[in-house]
PDB file of C-alpha atoms in Angstrom:
ATOM      1  CA  UNK A 291      15.493 -14.000  28.809  1.00  0.00           C
ATOM      2  CA  UNK A 292      12.920 -11.802  30.451  1.00  0.00           C
ATOM      3  CA  UNK A 293      13.474  -7.774  30.406  1.00  0.00           C
ATOM      4  CA  UNK A 294      11.112  -4.832  32.382  1.00  0.00           C
ATOM      5  CA  UNK A 295      11.212  -1.658  30.052  1.00  0.00           C
ATOM      6  CA  UNK A 296       9.947   1.324  31.696  1.00  0.00           C
ATOM      7  CA  UNK A 297       8.884   4.393  29.119  1.00  0.00           C
ATOM      8  CA  UNK A 298       7.932   1.366  26.792  1.00  0.00           C
ATOM      9  CA  UNK A 299       5.008   4.420  25.059  1.00  0.00           C
ATOM     10  CA  UNK A 300       7.758   6.594  24.390  1.00  0.00           C
ATOM     11  CA  UNK A 301       9.792   6.238  21.545  1.00  0.00           C
ATOM     12  CA  UNK A 302      12.956   4.842  22.538  1.00  0.00           C
ATOM     13  CA  UNK A 303      11.001   2.489  24.697  1.00  0.00           C
ATOM     14  CA  UNK A 304       8.907   1.246  22.532  1.00  0.00           C
ATOM     15  CA  UNK A 305      11.472   0.285  20.041  1.00  0.00           C
ATOM     16  CA  UNK A 306      13.054  -1.131  22.661  1.00  0.00           C
ATOM     17  CA  UNK A 307      10.118  -3.310  23.290  1.00  0.00           C
ATOM     18  CA  UNK A 308       9.459  -4.546  19.476  1.00  0.00           C
ATOM     19  CA  UNK A 309      13.555  -5.528  19.054  1.00  0.00           C
ATOM     20  CA  UNK A 310      13.482  -7.338  22.473  1.00  0.00           C
ATOM     21  CA  UNK A 311      10.119  -8.975  21.209  1.00  0.00           C
ATOM     22  CA  UNK A 312      11.612 -10.101  17.458  1.00  0.00           C
ATOM     23  CA  UNK A 313      14.541 -11.456  19.136  1.00  0.00           C
ATOM     24  CA  UNK A 314      12.093 -14.049  20.886  1.00  0.00           C
ATOM     25  CA  UNK A 315      12.695 -12.588  24.576  1.00  0.00           C
ATOM     26  CA  UNK A 316       9.869 -12.141  27.204  1.00  0.00           C
ATOM     27  CA  UNK A 317       8.704  -8.682  27.839  1.00  0.00           C
ATOM     28  CA  UNK A 318       7.056  -6.966  30.949  1.00  0.00           C
ATOM     29  CA  UNK A 319       6.338  -3.165  31.067  1.00  0.00           C
ATOM     30  CA  UNK A 320       5.383  -0.970  33.732  1.00  0.00           C
ATOM     31  CA  UNK A 321       3.089   2.080  32.292  1.00  0.00           C
ATOM     32  CA  UNK A 322       0.853   4.118  33.823  1.00  0.00           C
ATOM     33  CA  UNK A 323      -1.657   3.195  31.157  1.00  0.00           C
ATOM     34  CA  UNK A 324      -0.736  -0.621  29.567  1.00  0.00           C
ATOM     35  CA  UNK A 325      -4.023  -0.242  27.082  1.00  0.00           C
ATOM     36  CA  UNK A 326      -2.393   3.047  25.602  1.00  0.00           C
ATOM     37  CA  UNK A 327      -2.236   2.857  22.243  1.00  0.00           C
ATOM     38  CA  UNK A 328       1.519   2.683  21.780  1.00  0.00           C
ATOM     39  CA  UNK A 329       1.497  -0.717  23.278  1.00  0.00           C
ATOM     40  CA  UNK A 330      -1.633  -2.290  21.078  1.00  0.00           C
ATOM     41  CA  UNK A 331      -1.249  -5.350  19.979  1.00  0.00           C
ATOM     42  CA  UNK A 332       2.451  -6.121  21.352  1.00  0.00           C
ATOM     43  CA  UNK A 333       2.456  -9.552  23.111  1.00  0.00           C
ATOM     44  CA  UNK A 334       4.055  -7.680  26.818  1.00  0.00           C
ATOM     45  CA  UNK A 335       2.861  -8.301  30.182  1.00  0.00           C
ATOM     46  CA  UNK A 336       1.877  -5.417  31.637  1.00  0.00           C
ATOM     47  CA  UNK A 337       2.082  -3.853  35.156  1.00  0.00           C
ATOM     48  CA  UNK A 338       0.196  -0.652  36.299  1.00  0.00           C
ATOM     49  CA  UNK A 339       1.823   2.017  37.744  1.00  0.00           C
ATOM     50  CA  UNK A 340       4.500   5.088  37.883  1.00  0.00           C
ATOM     51  CA  UNK A 341       8.374   5.106  38.554  1.00  0.00           C
ATOM     52  CA  UNK A 342       7.468   7.885  41.520  1.00  0.00           C
ATOM     53  CA  UNK A 343       5.587   4.751  43.753  1.00  0.00           C
ATOM     54  CA  UNK A 344       8.153   2.334  44.977  1.00  0.00           C
ATOM     55  CA  UNK A 345       5.460  -0.623  45.035  1.00  0.00           C
ATOM     56  CA  UNK A 346       4.553  -1.458  41.280  1.00  0.00           C
ATOM     57  CA  UNK A 347       8.306  -0.458  40.335  1.00  0.00           C
ATOM     58  CA  UNK A 348       9.032  -3.372  43.284  1.00  0.00           C
ATOM     59  CA  UNK A 349       6.596  -5.532  41.749  1.00  0.00           C
ATOM     60  CA  UNK A 350       7.645  -5.120  38.431  1.00  0.00           C
ATOM     61  CA  UNK A 351      11.098  -6.113  38.493  1.00  0.00           C
ATOM     62  CA  UNK A 352      10.496  -9.470  40.293  1.00  0.00           C
ATOM     63  CA  UNK A 353      11.673 -12.087  37.960  1.00  0.00           C
ATOM     64  CA  UNK A 354      13.050 -10.437  35.482  1.00  0.00           C
ATOM     65  CA  UNK A 355      16.762 -10.644  34.587  1.00  0.00           C
ATOM     66  CA  UNK A 356      17.115  -6.910  32.743  1.00  0.00           C
ATOM     67  CA  UNK A 357      16.041  -4.045  33.218  1.00  0.00           C
ATOM     68  CA  UNK A 358      16.007  -1.025  30.359  1.00  0.00           C
ATOM     69  CA  UNK A 359      15.056   2.555  32.510  1.00  0.00           C
ATOM     70  CA  UNK A 360      14.263   4.300  29.199  1.00  0.00           C
ATOM     71  CA  UNK A 361      10.874   6.635  31.240  1.00  0.00           C
ATOM     72  CA  UNK A 362      11.888   9.567  32.249  1.00  0.00           C
ATOM     73  CA  UNK A 363      10.368  13.417  32.134  1.00  0.00           C
ATOM     74  CA  UNK A 364      12.109  15.878  29.336  1.00  0.00           C
ATOM     75  CA  UNK A 365      11.086  19.524  28.990  1.00  0.00           C
ATOM     76  CA  UNK A 366      13.882  21.884  28.294  1.00  0.00           C
ATOM     77  CA  UNK A 367      13.086  24.871  30.322  1.00  0.00           C
ATOM     78  CA  UNK A 368      13.316  26.927  33.404  1.00  0.00           C
ATOM     79  CA  UNK A 369      10.606  25.585  34.880  1.00  0.00           C
ATOM     80  CA  UNK A 370       9.459  22.189  36.445  1.00  0.00           C
ATOM     81  CA  UNK A 371      12.550  20.879  38.918  1.00  0.00           C
ATOM     82  CA  UNK A 372      10.697  19.396  41.563  1.00  0.00           C
ATOM     83  CA  UNK A 373       8.600  17.672  38.948  1.00  0.00           C
ATOM     84  CA  UNK A 374      11.133  16.539  36.756  1.00  0.00           C
ATOM     85  CA  UNK A 375      13.441  15.414  40.327  1.00  0.00           C
ATOM     86  CA  UNK A 376      10.399  13.136  41.417  1.00  0.00           C
ATOM     87  CA  UNK A 377      10.379  11.136  37.849  1.00  0.00           C
ATOM     88  CA  UNK A 378      13.930  11.430  36.590  1.00  0.00           C
ATOM     89  CA  UNK A 379      15.314  11.103  39.968  1.00  0.00           C
ATOM     90  CA  UNK A 380      13.437   9.334  42.309  1.00  0.00           C
ATOM     91  CA  UNK A 381      11.727   7.425  40.045  1.00  0.00           C
ATOM     92  CA  UNK A 382      15.132   6.176  39.029  1.00  0.00           C
ATOM     93  CA  UNK A 383      16.379   5.577  42.602  1.00  0.00           C
ATOM     94  CA  UNK A 384      13.052   3.555  42.875  1.00  0.00           C
ATOM     95  CA  UNK A 385      13.846   1.170  39.327  1.00  0.00           C
ATOM     96  CA  UNK A 386      17.522   0.887  40.343  1.00  0.00           C
ATOM     97  CA  UNK A 387      16.888   0.056  44.193  1.00  0.00           C
ATOM     98  CA  UNK A 388      14.553  -2.794  42.801  1.00  0.00           C
ATOM     99  CA  UNK A 389      16.677  -4.054  40.259  1.00  0.00           C
ATOM    100  CA  UNK A 390      19.174  -4.727  43.006  1.00  0.00           C
ATOM    101  CA  UNK A 391      16.884  -6.113  45.160  1.00  0.00           C
ATOM    102  CA  UNK A 392      15.696  -8.172  42.093  1.00  0.00           C
ATOM    103  CA  UNK A 393      19.504  -9.351  41.168  1.00  0.00           C
ATOM    104  CA  UNK A 394      18.575  -7.735  37.394  1.00  0.00           C
ATOM    105  CA  UNK A 395      20.873  -6.224  35.254  1.00  0.00           C
ATOM    106  CA  UNK A 396      20.089  -2.594  34.765  1.00  0.00           C
ATOM    107  CA  UNK A 397      20.627  -0.201  31.666  1.00  0.00           C
ATOM    108  CA  UNK A 398      19.820   3.424  32.261  1.00  0.00           C
ATOM    109  CA  UNK A 399      18.847   5.691  29.557  1.00  0.00           C
ATOM    110  CA  UNK A 400      20.108   9.207  30.069  1.00  0.00           C
ATOM    111  CA  UNK A 401      20.801  11.804  27.530  1.00  0.00           C
ATOM    112  CA  UNK A 402      24.472  13.057  26.267  1.00  0.00           C
ATOM    113  CA  UNK A 403      23.137  16.477  27.944  1.00  0.00           C
ATOM    114  CA  UNK A 404      24.281  15.066  31.139  1.00  0.00           C
ATOM    115  CA  UNK A 405      27.372  14.949  30.255  1.00  0.00           C
ATOM    116  CA  UNK A 406      28.143  18.363  29.108  1.00  0.00           C
ATOM    117  CA  UNK A 407      29.187  20.137  25.871  1.00  0.00           C
ATOM    118  CA  UNK A 408      30.692  18.655  22.610  1.00  0.00           C
ATOM    119  CA  UNK A 409      32.350  21.033  19.866  1.00  0.00           C
ATOM    120  CA  UNK A 410      31.064  20.144  16.382  1.00  0.00           C
ATOM    121  CA  UNK A 411      35.072  20.234  14.789  1.00  0.00           C
ATOM    122  CA  UNK A 412      36.439  17.871  17.897  1.00  0.00           C
ATOM    123  CA  UNK A 413      33.278  16.189  19.765  1.00  0.00           C
ATOM    124  CA  UNK A 414      33.534  15.132  22.627  1.00  0.00           C
ATOM    125  CA  UNK A 415      33.027  11.306  24.919  1.00  0.00           C
ATOM    126  CA  UNK A 416      31.648  10.324  27.955  1.00  0.00           C
ATOM    127  CA  UNK A 417      34.970  11.717  29.716  1.00  0.00           C
ATOM    128  CA  UNK A 418      35.911  14.784  28.338  1.00  0.00           C
ATOM    129  CA  UNK A 419      32.700  16.645  27.149  1.00  0.00           C
ATOM    130  CA  UNK A 420      33.120  20.545  27.846  1.00  0.00           C
ATOM    131  CA  UNK A 421      30.887  22.186  31.222  1.00  0.00           C
ATOM    132  CA  UNK A 422      27.517  22.965  30.220  1.00  0.00           C
ATOM    133  CA  UNK A 423      26.698  26.553  31.677  1.00  0.00           C
ATOM    134  CA  UNK A 424      23.231  26.456  31.697  1.00  0.00           C
ATOM    135  CA  UNK A 425      21.090  25.222  34.917  1.00  0.00           C
ATOM    136  CA  UNK A 426      18.264  23.787  33.303  1.00  0.00           C
ATOM    137  CA  UNK A 427      16.197  21.250  35.230  1.00  0.00           C
ATOM    138  CA  UNK A 428      16.659  18.063  32.653  1.00  0.00           C
ATOM    139  CA  UNK A 429      19.921  19.076  32.601  1.00  0.00           C
ATOM    140  CA  UNK A 430      20.693  18.977  36.187  1.00  0.00           C
ATOM    141  CA  UNK A 431      18.064  15.873  37.160  1.00  0.00           C
ATOM    142  CA  UNK A 432      19.788  13.747  34.596  1.00  0.00           C
ATOM    143  CA  UNK A 433      23.134  14.183  35.823  1.00  0.00           C
ATOM    144  CA  UNK A 434      21.455  13.390  39.620  1.00  0.00           C
ATOM    145  CA  UNK A 435      19.809  10.288  37.828  1.00  0.00           C
ATOM    146  CA  UNK A 436      23.008   9.236  36.727  1.00  0.00           C
ATOM    147  CA  UNK A 437      24.492   9.314  40.629  1.00  0.00           C
ATOM    148  CA  UNK A 438      21.936   7.637  41.727  1.00  0.00           C
ATOM    149  CA  UNK A 439      23.109   4.308  39.484  1.00  0.00           C
ATOM    150  CA  UNK A 440      26.932   4.927  39.709  1.00  0.00           C
ATOM    151  CA  UNK A 441      25.608   5.106  44.314  1.00  0.00           C
ATOM    152  CA  UNK A 442      24.129   1.524  43.552  1.00  0.00           C
ATOM    153  CA  UNK A 443      26.574   0.074  41.251  1.00  0.00           C
ATOM    154  CA  UNK A 444      28.718   0.664  44.552  1.00  0.00           C
ATOM    155  CA  UNK A 445      26.704  -0.907  46.288  1.00  0.00           C
ATOM    156  CA  UNK A 446      27.053  -4.042  44.152  1.00  0.00           C
ATOM    157  CA  UNK A 447      24.350  -3.432  41.707  1.00  0.00           C
ATOM    158  CA  UNK A 448      25.179  -4.459  37.909  1.00  0.00           C
ATOM    159  CA  UNK A 449      23.956  -1.378  36.444  1.00  0.00           C
ATOM    160  CA  UNK A 450      25.218   0.781  32.794  1.00  0.00           C
ATOM    161  CA  UNK A 451      24.120   4.263  31.899  1.00  0.00           C
ATOM    162  CA  UNK A 452      23.673   4.290  27.836  1.00  0.00           C
ATOM    163  CA  UNK A 453      23.450   8.226  26.773  1.00  0.00           C
ATOM    164  CA  UNK A 454      21.399   9.063  23.338  1.00  0.00           C
ATOM    165  CA  UNK A 455      21.969  11.925  20.973  1.00  0.00           C
ATOM    166  CA  UNK A 456      19.083  13.188  19.585  1.00  0.00           C
ATOM    167  CA  UNK A 457      16.840  10.042  17.763  1.00  0.00           C
ATOM    168  CA  UNK A 458      14.920   9.954  14.997  1.00  0.00           C
ATOM    169  CA  UNK A 459      12.686   6.966  13.996  1.00  0.00           C
ATOM    170  CA  UNK A 460       8.772   5.162  14.048  1.00  0.00           C
ATOM    171  CA  UNK A 461       7.304   4.601  16.432  1.00  0.00           C
ATOM    172  CA  UNK A 462       7.323   8.123  18.002  1.00  0.00           C
ATOM    173  CA  UNK A 463       3.775   8.108  19.228  1.00  0.00           C
ATOM    174  CA  UNK A 464       4.235  11.574  21.597  1.00  0.00           C
ATOM    175  CA  UNK A 465       5.781  12.709  19.089  1.00  0.00           C
ATOM    176  CA  UNK A 466       8.973  13.462  20.712  1.00  0.00           C
ATOM    177  CA  UNK A 467      11.723  14.443  18.937  1.00  0.00           C
ATOM    178  CA  UNK A 468       9.932  13.825  15.911  1.00  0.00           C
ATOM    179  CA  UNK A 469       7.620  17.304  16.861  1.00  0.00           C
ATOM    180  CA  UNK A 470      11.073  18.849  15.181  1.00  0.00           C
ATOM    181  CA  UNK A 471      10.392  17.119  12.125  1.00  0.00           C
ATOM    182  CA  UNK A 472       6.781  18.059  11.568  1.00  0.00           C
ATOM    183  CA  UNK A 473       7.625  21.316  12.846  1.00  0.00           C
ATOM    184  CA  UNK A 474      10.842  22.080  10.266  1.00  0.00           C
ATOM    185  CA  UNK A 475       8.478  20.435   7.462  1.00  0.00           C
ATOM    186  CA  UNK A 476       5.721  22.808   7.964  1.00  0.00           C
ATOM    187  CA  UNK A 477       7.896  26.033   8.190  1.00  0.00           C
ATOM    188  CA  UNK A 478      11.301  27.221   9.383  1.00  0.00           C
ATOM    189  CA  UNK A 479      12.885  30.246   7.832  1.00  0.00           C
ATOM    190  CA  UNK A 480      15.338  30.879  10.560  1.00  0.00           C
ATOM    191  CA  UNK A 481      17.815  28.052  12.029  1.00  0.00           C
ATOM    192  CA  UNK A 482      19.652  27.574  15.624  1.00  0.00           C
ATOM    193  CA  UNK A 483      23.441  28.248  15.390  1.00  0.00           C
ATOM    194  CA  UNK A 484      24.558  25.244  17.466  1.00  0.00           C
ATOM    195  CA  UNK A 485      25.007  21.896  16.439  1.00  0.00           C
ATOM    196  CA  UNK A 486      23.418  18.380  17.935  1.00  0.00           C
ATOM    197  CA  UNK A 487      24.302  14.795  17.360  1.00  0.00           C
ATOM    198  CA  UNK A 488      21.557  12.462  15.582  1.00  0.00           C
ATOM    199  CA  UNK A 489      21.213   9.129  15.732  1.00  0.00           C
ATOM    200  CA  UNK A 490      18.386   6.424  14.286  1.00  0.00           C
ATOM    201  CA  UNK A 491      15.957   5.012  17.628  1.00  0.00           C
ATOM    202  CA  UNK A 492      16.529   1.493  16.233  1.00  0.00           C
ATOM    203  CA  UNK A 493      20.211   1.639  16.401  1.00  0.00           C
ATOM    204  CA  UNK A 494      19.684   3.157  20.031  1.00  0.00           C
ATOM    205  CA  UNK A 495      17.457   0.357  21.203  1.00  0.00           C
ATOM    206  CA  UNK A 496      20.055  -2.409  19.596  1.00  0.00           C
ATOM    207  CA  UNK A 497      22.545  -0.387  21.839  1.00  0.00           C
ATOM    208  CA  UNK A 498      20.910  -0.019  25.108  1.00  0.00           C
ATOM    209  CA  UNK A 499      20.040  -3.805  24.405  1.00  0.00           C
ATOM    210  CA  UNK A 500      23.631  -4.592  23.393  1.00  0.00           C
ATOM    211  CA  UNK A 501      25.091  -2.886  26.966  1.00  0.00           C
ATOM    212  CA  UNK A 502      22.857  -5.244  28.609  1.00  0.00           C
ATOM    213  CA  UNK A 503      25.029  -8.219  27.421  1.00  0.00           C
ATOM    214  CA  UNK A 504      28.049  -7.008  27.145  1.00  0.00           C
ATOM    215  CA  UNK A 505      28.553  -3.727  28.855  1.00  0.00           C
ATOM    216  CA  UNK A 506      30.870  -2.957  31.852  1.00  0.00           C
ATOM    217  CA  UNK A 507      29.304  -2.495  35.139  1.00  0.00           C
ATOM    218  CA  UNK A 508      29.429   1.132  36.235  1.00  0.00           C
ATOM    219  CA  UNK A 509      30.376   2.508  32.380  1.00  0.00           C
ATOM    220  CA  UNK A 510      28.910   4.933  30.590  1.00  0.00           C
ATOM    221  CA  UNK A 511      28.411   4.323  26.742  1.00  0.00           C
ATOM    222  CA  UNK A 512      27.178   7.107  24.094  1.00  0.00           C
ATOM    223  CA  UNK A 513      25.063   6.280  21.963  1.00  0.00           C
ATOM    224  CA  UNK A 514      25.011   9.006  18.786  1.00  0.00           C
ATOM    225  CA  UNK A 515      25.064   9.161  15.422  1.00  0.00           C
ATOM    226  CA  UNK A 516      25.801  11.691  13.091  1.00  0.00           C
ATOM    227  CA  UNK A 517      26.858  15.389  14.247  1.00  0.00           C
ATOM    228  CA  UNK A 518      25.492  18.128  12.096  1.00  0.00           C
ATOM    229  CA  UNK A 519      24.500  21.928  12.389  1.00  0.00           C
ATOM    230  CA  UNK A 520      21.024  22.368  13.092  1.00  0.00           C
ATOM    231  CA  UNK A 521      21.148  24.402  10.412  1.00  0.00           C
ATOM    232  CA  UNK A 522      22.092  21.620   8.241  1.00  0.00           C
ATOM    233  CA  UNK A 523      19.896  18.901   9.891  1.00  0.00           C
ATOM    234  CA  UNK A 524      17.020  21.118   9.381  1.00  0.00           C
ATOM    235  CA  UNK A 525      17.809  21.610   5.516  1.00  0.00           C
ATOM    236  CA  UNK A 526      17.508  17.748   5.263  1.00  0.00           C
ATOM    237  CA  UNK A 527      13.944  17.985   6.996  1.00  0.00           C
ATOM    238  CA  UNK A 528      12.987  20.294   5.365  1.00  0.00           C
ATOM    239  CA  UNK A 529      13.918  18.162   2.078  1.00  0.00           C
ATOM    240  CA  UNK A 530      11.111  15.588   3.387  1.00  0.00           C
ATOM    241  CA  UNK A 531       8.559  17.688   2.389  1.00  0.00           C
ATOM    242  CA  UNK A 532       9.791  19.355  -0.783  1.00  0.00           C
ATOM    243  CA  UNK A 533      10.723  22.905   1.125  1.00  0.00           C
ATOM    244  CA  UNK A 534      13.942  24.665   0.656  1.00  0.00           C
ATOM    245  CA  UNK A 535      14.590  24.869   4.509  1.00  0.00           C
ATOM    246  CA  UNK A 536      15.921  27.905   6.970  1.00  0.00           C
ATOM    247  CA  UNK A 537      17.283  30.717   5.307  1.00  0.00           C
ATOM    248  CA  UNK A 538      18.541  32.688   7.767  1.00  0.00           C
ATOM    249  CA  UNK A 539      20.579  32.189  11.434  1.00  0.00           C
ATOM    250  CA  UNK A 540      18.484  32.341  14.973  1.00  0.00           C
ATOM    251  CA  UNK A 541      21.181  35.336  15.959  1.00  0.00           C
ATOM    252  CA  UNK A 542      21.377  37.791  18.701  1.00  0.00           C
ATOM    253  CA  UNK A 543      18.910  40.141  17.163  1.00  0.00           C
ATOM    254  CA  UNK A 544      16.034  36.979  17.236  1.00  0.00           C
ATOM    255  CA  UNK A 545      17.352  35.677  20.234  1.00  0.00           C
ATOM    256  CA  UNK A 546      17.036  39.735  22.116  1.00  0.00           C
ATOM    257  CA  UNK A 547      13.553  39.514  20.424  1.00  0.00           C
ATOM    258  CA  UNK A 548      12.107  36.389  20.511  1.00  0.00           C
ATOM    259  CA  UNK A 549      13.395  34.801  24.316  1.00  0.00           C
ATOM    260  CA  UNK A 550      11.545  37.912  26.599  1.00  0.00           C
ATOM    261  CA  UNK A 551       7.943  37.013  23.999  1.00  0.00           C
ATOM    262  CA  UNK A 552       7.998  33.358  24.627  1.00  0.00           C
ATOM    263  CA  UNK A 553       9.138  33.800  28.173  1.00  0.00           C
ATOM    264  CA  UNK A 554       6.303  36.324  28.507  1.00  0.00           C
ATOM    265  CA  UNK A 555       3.680  34.129  26.906  1.00  0.00           C
ATOM    266  CA  UNK A 556       5.057  31.599  29.131  1.00  0.00           C
ATOM    267  CA  UNK A 557       4.046  34.117  32.266  1.00  0.00           C
ATOM    268  CA  UNK A 558       0.373  33.899  31.346  1.00  0.00           C
ATOM    269  CA  UNK A 559       0.108  29.802  31.128  1.00  0.00           C
ATOM    270  CA  UNK A 560       0.660  27.246  33.699  1.00  0.00           C
ATOM    271  CA  UNK A 561       2.755  24.734  32.127  1.00  0.00           C
ATOM    272  CA  UNK A 562       6.212  26.594  30.424  1.00  0.00           C
ATOM    273  CA  UNK A 563       6.039  25.831  26.232  1.00  0.00           C
ATOM    274  CA  UNK A 564       8.822  24.320  24.516  1.00  0.00           C
ATOM    275  CA  UNK A 565       9.519  27.586  22.997  1.00  0.00           C
ATOM    276  CA  UNK A 566      11.162  29.523  26.119  1.00  0.00           C
ATOM    277  CA  UNK A 567      14.811  31.387  26.292  1.00  0.00           C
ATOM    278  CA  UNK A 568      16.224  28.411  27.724  1.00  0.00           C
ATOM    279  CA  UNK A 569      15.510  26.096  25.202  1.00  0.00           C
ATOM    280  CA  UNK A 570      16.707  28.982  22.883  1.00  0.00           C
ATOM    281  CA  UNK A 571      19.768  29.022  24.413  1.00  0.00           C
ATOM    282  CA  UNK A 572      21.008  25.314  24.009  1.00  0.00           C
ATOM    283  CA  UNK A 573      19.991  25.687  20.519  1.00  0.00           C
ATOM    284  CA  UNK A 574      22.644  28.060  20.328  1.00  0.00           C
ATOM    285  CA  UNK A 575      25.486  25.155  21.840  1.00  0.00           C
ATOM    286  CA  UNK A 576      26.927  22.439  19.974  1.00  0.00           C
ATOM    287  CA  UNK A 577      25.961  19.225  21.512  1.00  0.00           C
ATOM    288  CA  UNK A 578      28.488  16.734  19.438  1.00  0.00           C
ATOM    289  CA  UNK A 579      29.425  13.431  20.904  1.00  0.00           C
ATOM    290  CA  UNK A 580      31.858  10.488  19.347  1.00  0.00           C
ATOM    291  CA  UNK A 581      30.139   6.651  20.049  1.00  0.00           C
ATOM    292  CA  UNK A 582      33.912   5.671  19.523  1.00  0.00           C
ATOM    293  CA  UNK A 583      33.530   3.657  23.433  1.00  0.00           C
ATOM    294  CA  UNK A 584      30.404   2.101  22.523  1.00  0.00           C
ATOM    295  CA  UNK A 585      31.347   0.711  18.857  1.00  0.00           C
ATOM    296  CA  UNK A 586      34.480  -1.029  19.899  1.00  0.00           C
ATOM    297  CA  UNK A 587      32.478  -2.460  23.632  1.00  0.00           C
ATOM    298  CA  UNK A 588      28.699  -2.855  22.225  1.00  0.00           C
ATOM    299  CA  UNK A 589      28.980  -3.433  18.552  1.00  0.00           C
ATOM    300  CA  UNK A 590      26.957  -0.132  18.020  1.00  0.00           C
ATOM    301  CA  UNK A 591      27.009   1.238  14.387  1.00  0.00           C
ATOM    302  CA  UNK A 592      24.488   4.356  13.621  1.00  0.00           C
ATOM    303  CA  UNK A 593      22.513   3.856  10.179  1.00  0.00           C
ATOM    304  CA  UNK A 594      22.788   7.818   8.206  1.00  0.00           C
ATOM    305  CA  UNK A 595      20.874  10.339   9.473  1.00  0.00           C
ATOM    306  CA  UNK A 596      18.886  10.038   5.777  1.00  0.00           C
ATOM    307  CA  UNK A 597      17.533   7.002   6.101  1.00  0.00           C
ATOM    308  CA  UNK A 598      17.010   8.445   9.730  1.00  0.00           C
ATOM    309  CA  UNK A 599      14.717  11.181   8.901  1.00  0.00           C
ATOM    310  CA  UNK A 600      13.140   9.263   5.784  1.00  0.00           C
ATOM    311  CA  UNK A 601      11.543   6.047   7.481  1.00  0.00           C
ATOM    312  CA  UNK A 602      10.084   9.107  10.125  1.00  0.00           C
ATOM    313  CA  UNK A 603       8.902  11.046   7.549  1.00  0.00           C
ATOM    314  CA  UNK A 604       7.278   7.672   6.231  1.00  0.00           C
ATOM    315  CA  UNK A 605       5.770   6.693   9.831  1.00  0.00           C
ATOM    316  CA  UNK A 606       4.258   9.993  10.420  1.00  0.00           C
ATOM    317  CA  UNK A 607       2.699   9.957   7.269  1.00  0.00           C
ATOM    318  CA  UNK A 608       1.149   6.302   7.951  1.00  0.00           C
ATOM    319  CA  UNK A 609      -0.199   7.388  11.516  1.00  0.00           C
ATOM    320  CA  UNK A 610      -1.529  10.523  10.191  1.00  0.00           C
ATOM    321  CA  UNK A 611       0.371  12.932  12.374  1.00  0.00           C
ATOM    322  CA  UNK A 612       1.246  14.726   8.965  1.00  0.00           C
ATOM    323  CA  UNK A 613      -2.306  16.045   8.384  1.00  0.00           C
ATOM    324  CA  UNK A 614      -2.282  18.184  11.770  1.00  0.00           C
TER     325      UNK A 614
END
């Protein structure tokens, strides 16, 4: 089969491309820089372009049977709604429309954050997540992008949505969620009070590919893994570097001091950094989910988080990230 993968230089997209090639499929990628390091040495057909530009998107979709749309703008903060909408919503609109015109199946990569919240003691499914009270651009635009896909399905397109948790693993070139691993292994005295759904990017990639073959059109599939408190997860991460891990919670006093300081520092910069009051507020919440539907319908399975962390740590070492 012939696939188009967007976001092929990112963590999930790059793993999807490698798995498809290993399985003998033809792979085309839509990338702003087809010569980027994550694509070096990969036998892919490259189309230069941005998902915000409908012309290259239409060209990239012609003649493919499946589109895995993994491109997106990820920033947890208060700023950047216009940019997030142009990429996450209008970019998805271009992809979904072009996929329908080409008669291709669409696998849209969303996030568990688009669903809402799930408690550590009672993980949520695709249909019963608790409301997310924070209206931040990333969450809003991920929800809006899902609506775009659902609208195209209603027009006759074949499309499914996958909602990954927080992914760790190799080929995290940016790095994305692996930045958490790199920072915590340096030093982490404080840990957030919340919890998350942590998974292996290789398993999520396999789940996204399976969704194209076995998913039901219009359906969402959570591709999660192990639900852990952030303190538990960060302790496991710190152990990779032989460190004890966080000792104190990011409680009310910590937040009362750190949030305004972080936001004040961001006021003096043109871009909002990863440390901001929105990110701190999100880290207090429990983002825990069940992958039972994907397990039943797609054959999804996720390996132990210890293996994912160890492999990510080893890959970062091989690529020289740990010397920074």
